Coordinates of C-alpha atoms and ligand atoms in Angstrom, one line a residue:
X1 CA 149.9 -18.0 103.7
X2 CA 148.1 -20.6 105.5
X3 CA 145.7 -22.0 104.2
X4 CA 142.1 -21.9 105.7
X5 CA 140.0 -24.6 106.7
X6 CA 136.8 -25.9 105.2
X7 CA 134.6 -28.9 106.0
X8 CA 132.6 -29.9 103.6
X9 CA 129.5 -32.7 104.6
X10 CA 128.3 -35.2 101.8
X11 CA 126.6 -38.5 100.8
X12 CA 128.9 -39.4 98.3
X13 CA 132.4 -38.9 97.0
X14 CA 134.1 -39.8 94.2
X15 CA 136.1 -42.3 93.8
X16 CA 135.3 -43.9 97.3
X17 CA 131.5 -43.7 96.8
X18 CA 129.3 -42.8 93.9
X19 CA 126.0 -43.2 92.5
X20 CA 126.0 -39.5 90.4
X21 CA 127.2 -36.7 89.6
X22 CA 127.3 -35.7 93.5
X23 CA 130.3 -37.7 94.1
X24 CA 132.3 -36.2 91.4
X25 CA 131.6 -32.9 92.4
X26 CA 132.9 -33.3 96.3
X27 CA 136.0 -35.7 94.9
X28 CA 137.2 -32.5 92.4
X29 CA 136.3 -29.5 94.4
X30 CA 138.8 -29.9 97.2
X31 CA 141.8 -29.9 94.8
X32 CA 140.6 -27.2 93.0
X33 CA 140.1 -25.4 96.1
X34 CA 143.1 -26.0 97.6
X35 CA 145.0 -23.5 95.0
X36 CA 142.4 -20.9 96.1
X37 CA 143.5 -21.3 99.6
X38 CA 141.1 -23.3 101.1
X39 CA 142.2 -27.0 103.2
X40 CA 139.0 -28.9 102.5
X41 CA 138.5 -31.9 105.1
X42 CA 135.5 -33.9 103.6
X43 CA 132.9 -35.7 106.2
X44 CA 130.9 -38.9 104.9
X45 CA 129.2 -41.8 106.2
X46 CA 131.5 -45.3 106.9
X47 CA 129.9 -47.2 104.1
X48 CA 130.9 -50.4 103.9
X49 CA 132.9 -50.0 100.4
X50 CA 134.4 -46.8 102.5
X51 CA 135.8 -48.1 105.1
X52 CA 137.2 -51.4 103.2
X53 CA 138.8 -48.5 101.5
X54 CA 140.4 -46.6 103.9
X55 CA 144.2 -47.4 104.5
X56 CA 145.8 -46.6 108.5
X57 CA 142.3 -44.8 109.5
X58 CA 142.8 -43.0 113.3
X59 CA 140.1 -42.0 115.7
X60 CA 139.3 -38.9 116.4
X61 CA 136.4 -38.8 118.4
X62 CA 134.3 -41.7 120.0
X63 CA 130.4 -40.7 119.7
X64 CA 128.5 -43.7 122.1
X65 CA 125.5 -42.1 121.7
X66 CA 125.2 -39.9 118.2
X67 CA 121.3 -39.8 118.2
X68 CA 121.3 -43.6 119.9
X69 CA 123.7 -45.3 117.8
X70 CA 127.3 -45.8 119.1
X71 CA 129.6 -44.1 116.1
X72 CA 132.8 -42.5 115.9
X73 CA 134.9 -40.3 113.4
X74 CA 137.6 -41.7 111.8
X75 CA 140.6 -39.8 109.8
X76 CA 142.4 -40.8 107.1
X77 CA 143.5 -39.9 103.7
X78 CA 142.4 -41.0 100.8
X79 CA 142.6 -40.5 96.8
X80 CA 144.4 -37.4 97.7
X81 CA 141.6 -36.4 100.2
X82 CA 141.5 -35.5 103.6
X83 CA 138.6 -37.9 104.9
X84 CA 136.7 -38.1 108.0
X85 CA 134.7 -40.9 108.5
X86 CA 131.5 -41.2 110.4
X87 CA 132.1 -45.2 111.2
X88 CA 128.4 -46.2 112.9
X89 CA 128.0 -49.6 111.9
X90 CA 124.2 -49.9 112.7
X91 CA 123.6 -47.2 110.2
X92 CA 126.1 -47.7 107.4
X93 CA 127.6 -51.0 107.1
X94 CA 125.3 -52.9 105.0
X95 CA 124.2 -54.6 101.9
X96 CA 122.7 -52.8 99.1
X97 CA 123.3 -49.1 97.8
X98 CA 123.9 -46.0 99.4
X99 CA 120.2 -44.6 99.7
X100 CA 118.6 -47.8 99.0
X101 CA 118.4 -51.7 100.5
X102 CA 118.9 -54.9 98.5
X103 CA 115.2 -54.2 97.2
X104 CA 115.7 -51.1 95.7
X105 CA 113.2 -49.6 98.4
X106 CA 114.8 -46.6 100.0
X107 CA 116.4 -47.5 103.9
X108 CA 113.7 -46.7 106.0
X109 CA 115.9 -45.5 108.2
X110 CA 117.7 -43.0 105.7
X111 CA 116.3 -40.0 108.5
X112 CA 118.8 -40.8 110.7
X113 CA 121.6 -42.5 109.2
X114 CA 122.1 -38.4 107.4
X115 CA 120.9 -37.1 110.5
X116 CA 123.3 -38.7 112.9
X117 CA 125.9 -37.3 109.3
X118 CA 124.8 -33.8 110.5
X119 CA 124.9 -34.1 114.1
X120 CA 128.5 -34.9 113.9
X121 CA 129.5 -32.5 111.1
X122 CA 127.6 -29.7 113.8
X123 CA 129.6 -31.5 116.5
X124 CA 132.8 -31.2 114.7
X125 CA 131.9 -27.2 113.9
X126 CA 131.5 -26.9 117.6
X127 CA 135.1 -27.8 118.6
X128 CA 134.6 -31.8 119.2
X129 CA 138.2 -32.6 117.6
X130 CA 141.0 -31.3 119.6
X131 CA 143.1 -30.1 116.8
X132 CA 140.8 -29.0 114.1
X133 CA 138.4 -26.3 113.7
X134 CA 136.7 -25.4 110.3
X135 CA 135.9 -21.5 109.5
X136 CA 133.0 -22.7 107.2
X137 CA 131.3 -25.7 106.4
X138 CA 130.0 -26.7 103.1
X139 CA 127.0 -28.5 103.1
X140 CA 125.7 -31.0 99.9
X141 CA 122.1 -31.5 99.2
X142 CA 118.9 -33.1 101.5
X143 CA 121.7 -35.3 103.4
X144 CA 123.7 -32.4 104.8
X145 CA 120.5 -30.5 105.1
X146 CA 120.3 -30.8 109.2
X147 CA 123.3 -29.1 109.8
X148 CA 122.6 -25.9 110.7
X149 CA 120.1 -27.0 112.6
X150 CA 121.7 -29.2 114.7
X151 CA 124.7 -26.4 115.4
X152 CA 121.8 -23.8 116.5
X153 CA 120.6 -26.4 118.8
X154 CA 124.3 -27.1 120.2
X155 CA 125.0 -23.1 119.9
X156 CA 127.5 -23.3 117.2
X157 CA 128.0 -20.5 115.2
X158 CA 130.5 -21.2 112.3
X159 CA 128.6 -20.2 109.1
X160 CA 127.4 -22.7 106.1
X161 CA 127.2 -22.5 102.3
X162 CA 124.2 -24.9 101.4
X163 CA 124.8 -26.6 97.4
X164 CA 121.1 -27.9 96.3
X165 CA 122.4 -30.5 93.8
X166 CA 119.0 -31.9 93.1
X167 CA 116.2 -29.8 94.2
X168 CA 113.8 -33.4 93.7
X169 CA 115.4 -34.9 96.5
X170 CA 113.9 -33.3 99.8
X171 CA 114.8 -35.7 102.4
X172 CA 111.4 -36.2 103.9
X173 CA 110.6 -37.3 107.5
X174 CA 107.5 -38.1 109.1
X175 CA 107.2 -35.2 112.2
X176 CA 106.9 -38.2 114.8
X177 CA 110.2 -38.2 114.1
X178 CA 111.4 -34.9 115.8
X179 CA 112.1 -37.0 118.9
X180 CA 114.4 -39.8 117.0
X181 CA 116.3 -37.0 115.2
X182 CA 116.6 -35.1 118.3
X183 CA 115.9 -31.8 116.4
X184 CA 114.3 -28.9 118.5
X185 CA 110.2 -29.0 118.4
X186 CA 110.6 -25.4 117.8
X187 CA 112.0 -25.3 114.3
X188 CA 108.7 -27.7 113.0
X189 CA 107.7 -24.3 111.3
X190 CA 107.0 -23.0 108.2
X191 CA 109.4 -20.9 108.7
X192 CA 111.7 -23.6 109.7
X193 CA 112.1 -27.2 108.3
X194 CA 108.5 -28.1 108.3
X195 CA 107.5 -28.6 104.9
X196 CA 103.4 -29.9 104.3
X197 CA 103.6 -31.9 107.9
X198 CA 106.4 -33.5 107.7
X199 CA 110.1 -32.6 108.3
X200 CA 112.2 -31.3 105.2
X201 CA 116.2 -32.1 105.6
X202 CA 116.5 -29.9 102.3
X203 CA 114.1 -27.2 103.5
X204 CA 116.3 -27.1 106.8
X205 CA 119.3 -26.1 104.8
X206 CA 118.0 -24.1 102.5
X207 CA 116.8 -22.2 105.7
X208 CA 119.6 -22.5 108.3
X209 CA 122.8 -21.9 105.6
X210 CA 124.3 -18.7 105.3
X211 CA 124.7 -18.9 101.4
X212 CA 122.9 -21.1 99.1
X213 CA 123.8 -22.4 95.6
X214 CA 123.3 -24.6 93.0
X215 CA 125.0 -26.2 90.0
X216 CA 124.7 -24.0 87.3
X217 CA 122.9 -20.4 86.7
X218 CA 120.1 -21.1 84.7
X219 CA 119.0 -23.7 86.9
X220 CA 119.3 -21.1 90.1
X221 CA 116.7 -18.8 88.0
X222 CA 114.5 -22.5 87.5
X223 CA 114.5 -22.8 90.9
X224 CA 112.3 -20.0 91.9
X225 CA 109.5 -21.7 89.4
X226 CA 106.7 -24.3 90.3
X227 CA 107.9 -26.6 87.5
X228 CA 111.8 -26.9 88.7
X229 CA 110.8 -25.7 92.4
X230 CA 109.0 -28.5 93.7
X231 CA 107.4 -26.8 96.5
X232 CA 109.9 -24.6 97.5
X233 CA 110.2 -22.5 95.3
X234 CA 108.9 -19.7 97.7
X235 CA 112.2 -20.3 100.1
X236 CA 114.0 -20.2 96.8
X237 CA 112.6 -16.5 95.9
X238 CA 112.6 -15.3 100.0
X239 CA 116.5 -16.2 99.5
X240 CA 117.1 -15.0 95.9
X241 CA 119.6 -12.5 97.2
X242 CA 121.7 -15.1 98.7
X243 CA 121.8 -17.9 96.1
X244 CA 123.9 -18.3 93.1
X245 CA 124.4 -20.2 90.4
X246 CA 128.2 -21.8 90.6
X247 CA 128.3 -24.2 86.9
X248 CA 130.3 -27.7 87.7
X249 CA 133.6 -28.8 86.1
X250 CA 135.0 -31.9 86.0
X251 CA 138.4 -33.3 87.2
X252 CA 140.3 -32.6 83.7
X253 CA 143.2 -35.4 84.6
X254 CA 141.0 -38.2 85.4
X255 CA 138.9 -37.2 82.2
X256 CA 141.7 -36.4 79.8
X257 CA 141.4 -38.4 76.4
X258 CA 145.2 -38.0 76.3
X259 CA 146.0 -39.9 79.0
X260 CA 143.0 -42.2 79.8
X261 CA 144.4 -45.4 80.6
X262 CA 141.2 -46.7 79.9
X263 CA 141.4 -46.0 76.2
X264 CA 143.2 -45.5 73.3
X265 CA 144.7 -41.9 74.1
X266 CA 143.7 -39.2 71.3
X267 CA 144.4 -35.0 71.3
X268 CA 142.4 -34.7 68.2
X269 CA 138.9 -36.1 66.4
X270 CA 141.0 -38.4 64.1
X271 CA 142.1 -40.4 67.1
X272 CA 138.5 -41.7 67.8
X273 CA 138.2 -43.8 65.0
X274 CA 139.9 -46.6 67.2
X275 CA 137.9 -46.3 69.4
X276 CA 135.3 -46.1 68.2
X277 CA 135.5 -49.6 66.2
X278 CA 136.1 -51.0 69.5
X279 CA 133.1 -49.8 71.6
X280 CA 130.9 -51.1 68.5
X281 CA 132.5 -54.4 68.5
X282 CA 131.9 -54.1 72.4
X283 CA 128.1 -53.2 71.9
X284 CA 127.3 -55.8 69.2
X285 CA 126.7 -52.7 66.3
X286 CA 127.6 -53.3 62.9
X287 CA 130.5 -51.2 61.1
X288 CA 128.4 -48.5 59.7
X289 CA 128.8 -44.7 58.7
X290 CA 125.7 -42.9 60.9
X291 CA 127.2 -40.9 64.3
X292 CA 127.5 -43.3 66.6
X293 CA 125.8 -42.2 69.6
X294 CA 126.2 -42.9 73.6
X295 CA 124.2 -42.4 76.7
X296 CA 125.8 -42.9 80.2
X297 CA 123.1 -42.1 82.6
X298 CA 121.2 -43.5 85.3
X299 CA 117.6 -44.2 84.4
X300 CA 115.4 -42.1 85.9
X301 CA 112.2 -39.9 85.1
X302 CA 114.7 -37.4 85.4
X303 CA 117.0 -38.0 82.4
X304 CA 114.2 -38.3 79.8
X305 CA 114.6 -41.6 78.5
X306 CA 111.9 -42.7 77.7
X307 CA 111.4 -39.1 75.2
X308 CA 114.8 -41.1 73.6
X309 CA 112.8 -44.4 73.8
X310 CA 110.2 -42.9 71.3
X311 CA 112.3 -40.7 69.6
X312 CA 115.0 -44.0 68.4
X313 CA 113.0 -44.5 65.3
X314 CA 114.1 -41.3 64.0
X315 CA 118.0 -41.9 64.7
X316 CA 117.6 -45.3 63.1
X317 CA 115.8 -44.4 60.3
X318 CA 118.7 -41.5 59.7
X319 CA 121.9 -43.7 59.6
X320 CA 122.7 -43.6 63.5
X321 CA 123.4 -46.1 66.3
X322 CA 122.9 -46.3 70.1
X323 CA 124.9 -47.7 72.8
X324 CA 123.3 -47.1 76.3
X325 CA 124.5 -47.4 79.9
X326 CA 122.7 -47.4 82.7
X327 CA 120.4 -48.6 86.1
X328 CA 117.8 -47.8 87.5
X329 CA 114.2 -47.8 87.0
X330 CA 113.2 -51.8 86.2
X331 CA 110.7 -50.5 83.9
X332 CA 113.3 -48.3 81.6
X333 CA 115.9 -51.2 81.8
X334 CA 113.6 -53.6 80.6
X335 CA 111.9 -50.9 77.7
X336 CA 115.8 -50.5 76.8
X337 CA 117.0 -54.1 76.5
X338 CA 113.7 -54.4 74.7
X339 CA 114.5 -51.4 71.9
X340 CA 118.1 -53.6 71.6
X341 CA 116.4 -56.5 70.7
X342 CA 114.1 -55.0 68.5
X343 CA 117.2 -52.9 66.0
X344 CA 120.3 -55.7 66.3
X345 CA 123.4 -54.0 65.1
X346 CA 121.6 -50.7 65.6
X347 CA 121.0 -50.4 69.0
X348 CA 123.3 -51.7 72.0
X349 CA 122.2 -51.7 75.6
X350 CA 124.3 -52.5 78.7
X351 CA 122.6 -52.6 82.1
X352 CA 124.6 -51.7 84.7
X353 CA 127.1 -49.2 86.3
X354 CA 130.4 -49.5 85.0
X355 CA 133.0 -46.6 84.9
X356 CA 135.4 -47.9 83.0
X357 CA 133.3 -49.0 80.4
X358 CA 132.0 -45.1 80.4
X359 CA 135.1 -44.0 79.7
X360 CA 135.4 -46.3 76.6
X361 CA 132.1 -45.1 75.7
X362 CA 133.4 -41.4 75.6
X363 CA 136.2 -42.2 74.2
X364 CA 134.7 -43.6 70.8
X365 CA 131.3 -42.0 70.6
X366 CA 130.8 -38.9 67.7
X367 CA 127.9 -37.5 70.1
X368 CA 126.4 -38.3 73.6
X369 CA 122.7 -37.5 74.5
X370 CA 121.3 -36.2 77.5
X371 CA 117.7 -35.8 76.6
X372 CA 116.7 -34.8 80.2
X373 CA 113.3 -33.0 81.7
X374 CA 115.8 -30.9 84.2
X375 CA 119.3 -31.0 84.6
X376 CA 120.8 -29.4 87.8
X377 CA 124.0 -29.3 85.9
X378 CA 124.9 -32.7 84.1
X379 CA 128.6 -33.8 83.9
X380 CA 128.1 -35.9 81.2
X381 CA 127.3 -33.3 78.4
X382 CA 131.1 -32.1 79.9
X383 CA 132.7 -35.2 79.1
X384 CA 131.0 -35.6 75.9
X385 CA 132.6 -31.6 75.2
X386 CA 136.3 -33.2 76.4
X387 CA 136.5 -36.3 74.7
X388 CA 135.0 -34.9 71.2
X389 CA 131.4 -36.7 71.8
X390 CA 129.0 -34.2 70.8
X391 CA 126.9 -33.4 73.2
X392 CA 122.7 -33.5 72.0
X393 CA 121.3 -32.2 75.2
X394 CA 117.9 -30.5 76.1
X395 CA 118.1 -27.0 76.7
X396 CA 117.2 -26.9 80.9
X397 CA 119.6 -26.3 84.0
X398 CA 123.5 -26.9 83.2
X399 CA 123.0 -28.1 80.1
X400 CA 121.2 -24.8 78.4
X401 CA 124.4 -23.2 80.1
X402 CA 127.3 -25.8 78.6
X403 CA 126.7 -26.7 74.9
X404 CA 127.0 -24.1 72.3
X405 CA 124.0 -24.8 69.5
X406 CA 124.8 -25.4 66.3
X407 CA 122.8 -23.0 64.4
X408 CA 123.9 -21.5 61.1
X409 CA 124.8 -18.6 63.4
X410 CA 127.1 -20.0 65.7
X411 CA 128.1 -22.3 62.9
X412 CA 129.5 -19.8 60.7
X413 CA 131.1 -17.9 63.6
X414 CA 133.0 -21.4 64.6
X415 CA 132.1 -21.5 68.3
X416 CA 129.2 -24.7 67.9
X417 CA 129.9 -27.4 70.7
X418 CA 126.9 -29.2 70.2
X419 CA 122.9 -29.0 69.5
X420 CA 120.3 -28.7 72.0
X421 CA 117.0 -29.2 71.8
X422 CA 113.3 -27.9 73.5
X423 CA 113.2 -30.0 76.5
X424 CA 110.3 -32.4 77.8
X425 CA 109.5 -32.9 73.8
X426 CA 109.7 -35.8 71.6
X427 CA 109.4 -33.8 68.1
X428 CA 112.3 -31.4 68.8
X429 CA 114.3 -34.2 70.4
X430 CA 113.8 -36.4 66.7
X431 CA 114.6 -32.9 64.8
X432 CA 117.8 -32.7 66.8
X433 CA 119.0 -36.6 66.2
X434 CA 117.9 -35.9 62.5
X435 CA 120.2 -32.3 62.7
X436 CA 123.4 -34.9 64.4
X437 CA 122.8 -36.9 61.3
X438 CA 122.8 -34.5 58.7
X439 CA 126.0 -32.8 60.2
X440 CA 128.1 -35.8 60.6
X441 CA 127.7 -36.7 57.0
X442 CA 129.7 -33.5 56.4
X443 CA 132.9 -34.8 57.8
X444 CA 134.8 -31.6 57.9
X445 CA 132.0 -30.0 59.2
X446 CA 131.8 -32.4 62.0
X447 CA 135.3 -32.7 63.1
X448 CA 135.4 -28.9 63.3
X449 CA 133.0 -29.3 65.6
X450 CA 134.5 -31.9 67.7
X451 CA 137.6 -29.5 67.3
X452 CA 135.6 -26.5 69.5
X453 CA 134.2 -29.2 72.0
X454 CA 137.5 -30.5 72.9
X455 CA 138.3 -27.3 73.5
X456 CA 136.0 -25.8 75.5
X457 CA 137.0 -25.2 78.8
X458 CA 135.0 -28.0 81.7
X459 CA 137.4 -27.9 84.7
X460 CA 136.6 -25.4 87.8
X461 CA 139.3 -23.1 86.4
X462 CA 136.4 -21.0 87.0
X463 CA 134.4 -21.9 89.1
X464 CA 136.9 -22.6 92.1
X465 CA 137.5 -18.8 92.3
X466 CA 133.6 -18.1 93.0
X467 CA 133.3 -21.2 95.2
X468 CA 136.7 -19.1 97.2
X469 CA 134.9 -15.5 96.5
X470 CA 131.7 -16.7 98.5
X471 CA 133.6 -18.5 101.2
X472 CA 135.8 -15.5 102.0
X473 CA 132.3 -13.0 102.2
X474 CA 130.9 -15.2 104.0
X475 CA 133.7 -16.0 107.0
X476 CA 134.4 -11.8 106.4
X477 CA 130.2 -11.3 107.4
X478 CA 130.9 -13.3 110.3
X479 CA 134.0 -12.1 111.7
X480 CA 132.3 -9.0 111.0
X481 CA 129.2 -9.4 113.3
X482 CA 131.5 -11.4 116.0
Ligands
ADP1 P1 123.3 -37.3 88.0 O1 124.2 -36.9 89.1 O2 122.0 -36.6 88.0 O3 123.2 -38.8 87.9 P2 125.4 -36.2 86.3 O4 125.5 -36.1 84.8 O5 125.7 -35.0 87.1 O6 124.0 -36.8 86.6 O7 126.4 -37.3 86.9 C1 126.3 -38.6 86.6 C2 127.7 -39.3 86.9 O8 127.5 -40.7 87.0 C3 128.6 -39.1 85.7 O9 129.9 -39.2 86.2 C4 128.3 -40.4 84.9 O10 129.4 -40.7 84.0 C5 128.1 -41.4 85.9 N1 127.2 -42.5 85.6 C6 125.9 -42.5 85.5 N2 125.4 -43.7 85.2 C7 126.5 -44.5 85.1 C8 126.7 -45.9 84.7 N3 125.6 -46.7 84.5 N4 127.9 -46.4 84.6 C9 129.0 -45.5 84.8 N5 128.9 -44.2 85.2 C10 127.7 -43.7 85.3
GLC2 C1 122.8 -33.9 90.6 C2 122.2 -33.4 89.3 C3 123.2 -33.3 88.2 C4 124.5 -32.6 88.7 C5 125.0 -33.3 89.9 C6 126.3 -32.7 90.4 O1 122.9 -35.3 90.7 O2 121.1 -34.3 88.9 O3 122.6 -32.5 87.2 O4 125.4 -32.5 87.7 O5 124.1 -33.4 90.9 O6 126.1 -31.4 90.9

């Protein structure tokens, strides 16, 4: 059987380009796909680190005038993916990250650098490359938002599955900018991608795609409240009956603590210990018997880290140890290196992004924390579960649906992976470091646990079937009405 052909449209992918959990997500699914039937092709922007990347690149299509910039798509694989590249150099080869310039400010012209992304990913649905036509696009967050717009407008009718990663990123546009963005006057609706006066890329998705999902089940039922909604959680209930709930995995080889180059390999608790003396010595923290704990995680309002900030005393004061990495918000970097100074040996802080490193960090950690106010889905937690890292997560989005708590109930039936804790709330947060303390000092106790995280399943053994389930209902409907 041939297999069928999928393009999916993203911001990020892992390991070209990353700056979350986004990028792993759009690296992993294609292989896991691929034994489900389904040839992904996987369109993102010609960053600079992208194209320095890309080895024998050939054009497929010369675009002089994608939305006024000259562009064209490149193809070429890479990593084991099939790549096409939107090479526009006025939009995407420059200094500074992804989404933001060498201020930290975001591009103020991040409308249409993902615009001009959807233009050609509609341009591509249409027929634009000779030899390839996808049956189905798949369409990642605010940045592939304008698809289905765009292919309305060019009169495209292959159908789209929309995956909200992060319903706090909108992709907001001023309306004078309908012109720029060559999007049709028409569609400035509520109805449509308007979204209180100004254009919604998200919103325009949500809207336009056949199918909508997002990252893990309890977070699809968040959605369709004002707390997790942010503003559209109306489109989210209007749509309920065509949005589900599809939980990440990770890619198991890359993040397999047998075969980690990056690490002293281990299939079972007692091979932590190694490394775990090394990632103290690494972090500066004395040789001590507490649960030495990790965070990997960028820092953002998001990830509650600033709860953790307040909460520290309580880990301290029970026996345990802290080594953070992480960027982002100046304040929170500066709050953390602070909290290092202030507990030497106790606490140790690393600014930065460093994958490598967070793979060592795995590797030796008893517990990893992922405190956050709302968590799409969280791949952390997943790594923390694979490498024997307890996970100590708050109980919102993917990570409510990923750790197993260790109450006496689930303790005495064996199946504990982790504790999880009331999110948003700095008592229940210190109860839960205090409850990682207390268990750890039972050594038995705790390396049963580690025993059931390593073992629960993280991969997309299951989740690639549903991702392939919805696909095939979806090009069915539309052979259907053909
Ligand atoms: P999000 O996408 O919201 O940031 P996820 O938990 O889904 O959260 O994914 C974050 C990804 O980025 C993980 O692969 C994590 O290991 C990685 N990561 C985050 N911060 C850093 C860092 N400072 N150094 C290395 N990896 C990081
Ligand atoms: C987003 C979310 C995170 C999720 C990731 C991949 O960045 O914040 O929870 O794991 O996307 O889906």
């Amino acid at each position: 059987m041939t297999a069928r052909a999928l393009l999916a449209v993203a911001s990020e992918c892992a390991p070209l380009v990353k700056t979350g959990g986004l990028a792993d997500v759009v690296g992993a699914l294609p292989r896991a796909l691929a034994g489900q039937g389904w040839a992904v092709r996987t369109l993102i922007p010609g960053y600079r680190a992208v194209m320095a990347a890309l080895t024998r690149p050939r054009t497929v299509l010369e675009l002089p005038d994608l939305l006024g910039v000259k562009a064209r798509v490149l193809a070429a694989n890479s990593a084991g993916l099939d790549l096409l590249v939107l090479d526009a150099p006025d939009l995407f080869d420059r200094d500074g990250s992804l989404y933001l310039d060498p201020t930290g400010k975001d591009w103020p012209d991040n409308d249409l650098r993902f615009a001009a992304l959807c233009k050609a990913a509609a341009l591509i649905a249409g027929g634009a490359l000779k030899s390839y036509r996808p049956e189905l696009l798949h369409l990642h967050d605010w940045q592939a938002g304008l698809v289905p717009a765009y292919m309305a407008e060019i009169g495209v009718g292959v159908p789209a599955i929309l995956t909200v990663h992060n319903m706090a990123f909108h992709g907001l546009a001023a309306h004078t900018r309908l012109k720029t963005l060559e999007l049709p006057a028409g569609g400035f609706t509520v109805d449509g991608f308007e979204y209180y006066g100004h254009i919604s890329a998200l919103k325009a998705g949500m809207m336009g795609a056949q199918a909508l999902t997002t990252v893990s089940p309890t977070y699809a039922s968040e959605l369709a409240t004002p707390e997790f909604g942010m503003g559209l959680e109306g489109v989210i209930r209007a749509r309920a009956h065509d949005l589900s709930g599809i939980l990440n995995g990770i890619d198991t080889q890359t993040w397999d603590p047998a075969t980690d180059p990056a690490i002293k390999p281990f299939s079972a608790p007692g091979g932590k210990a190694v490394n775990s003396r090394a990632l103290r010595a690494e972090f500066g923290l004395d040789r001590q018997g507490g649960p030495l704990c990790i965070v990997v995680s960028r820092l953002s309002d998001q990830k509650g880290l600033d709860l953790l900030l307040e909460a520290l005393p309580a880990l301290i004061d029970a026996g345990g140890q802290l080594a953070l990495l992480g960027s982002g918000d100046r304040r929170l970097e500066n709050a953390w290196l602070n909290a290092a100074a202030r507990h030497p040996g106790r606490v140790g802080v690393r600014i930065g992004y460093d994958e490598t490193l967070s793979h060592r960090m795995f590797a030796g950690a008893d517990a990893v924390l992922v405190p956050s106010r709302f968590e799409p889905c969280g791949l952390t937690q997943l790594y923390g579960l694979r490498y024997g890292a307890l996970p100590v997560v708050a109980r919102t989005g993917g990570l409510a649906d990923t750790v197993i708590h260790a109450n006496s109930a689930a303790l005495a039936a064996g199946c504990a992976t982790g504790i999880t804790h009331r999110p948003g709330d700095v008592p229940a947060l210190q109860d839960a470091l205090r409850q990682l303390c207390a268990l750890h000092a039972d050594r038995p106790l705790f390396q049963r646990l580690q025993r059931n995280a390593m073992k629960h399943p993280v991969g997309w053994e299951a989740s690639a079937p549903v991702y392939a389930a919805l696909y095939a209902r979806l090009t069915d409907a539309t052979r259907e009405t053909a």
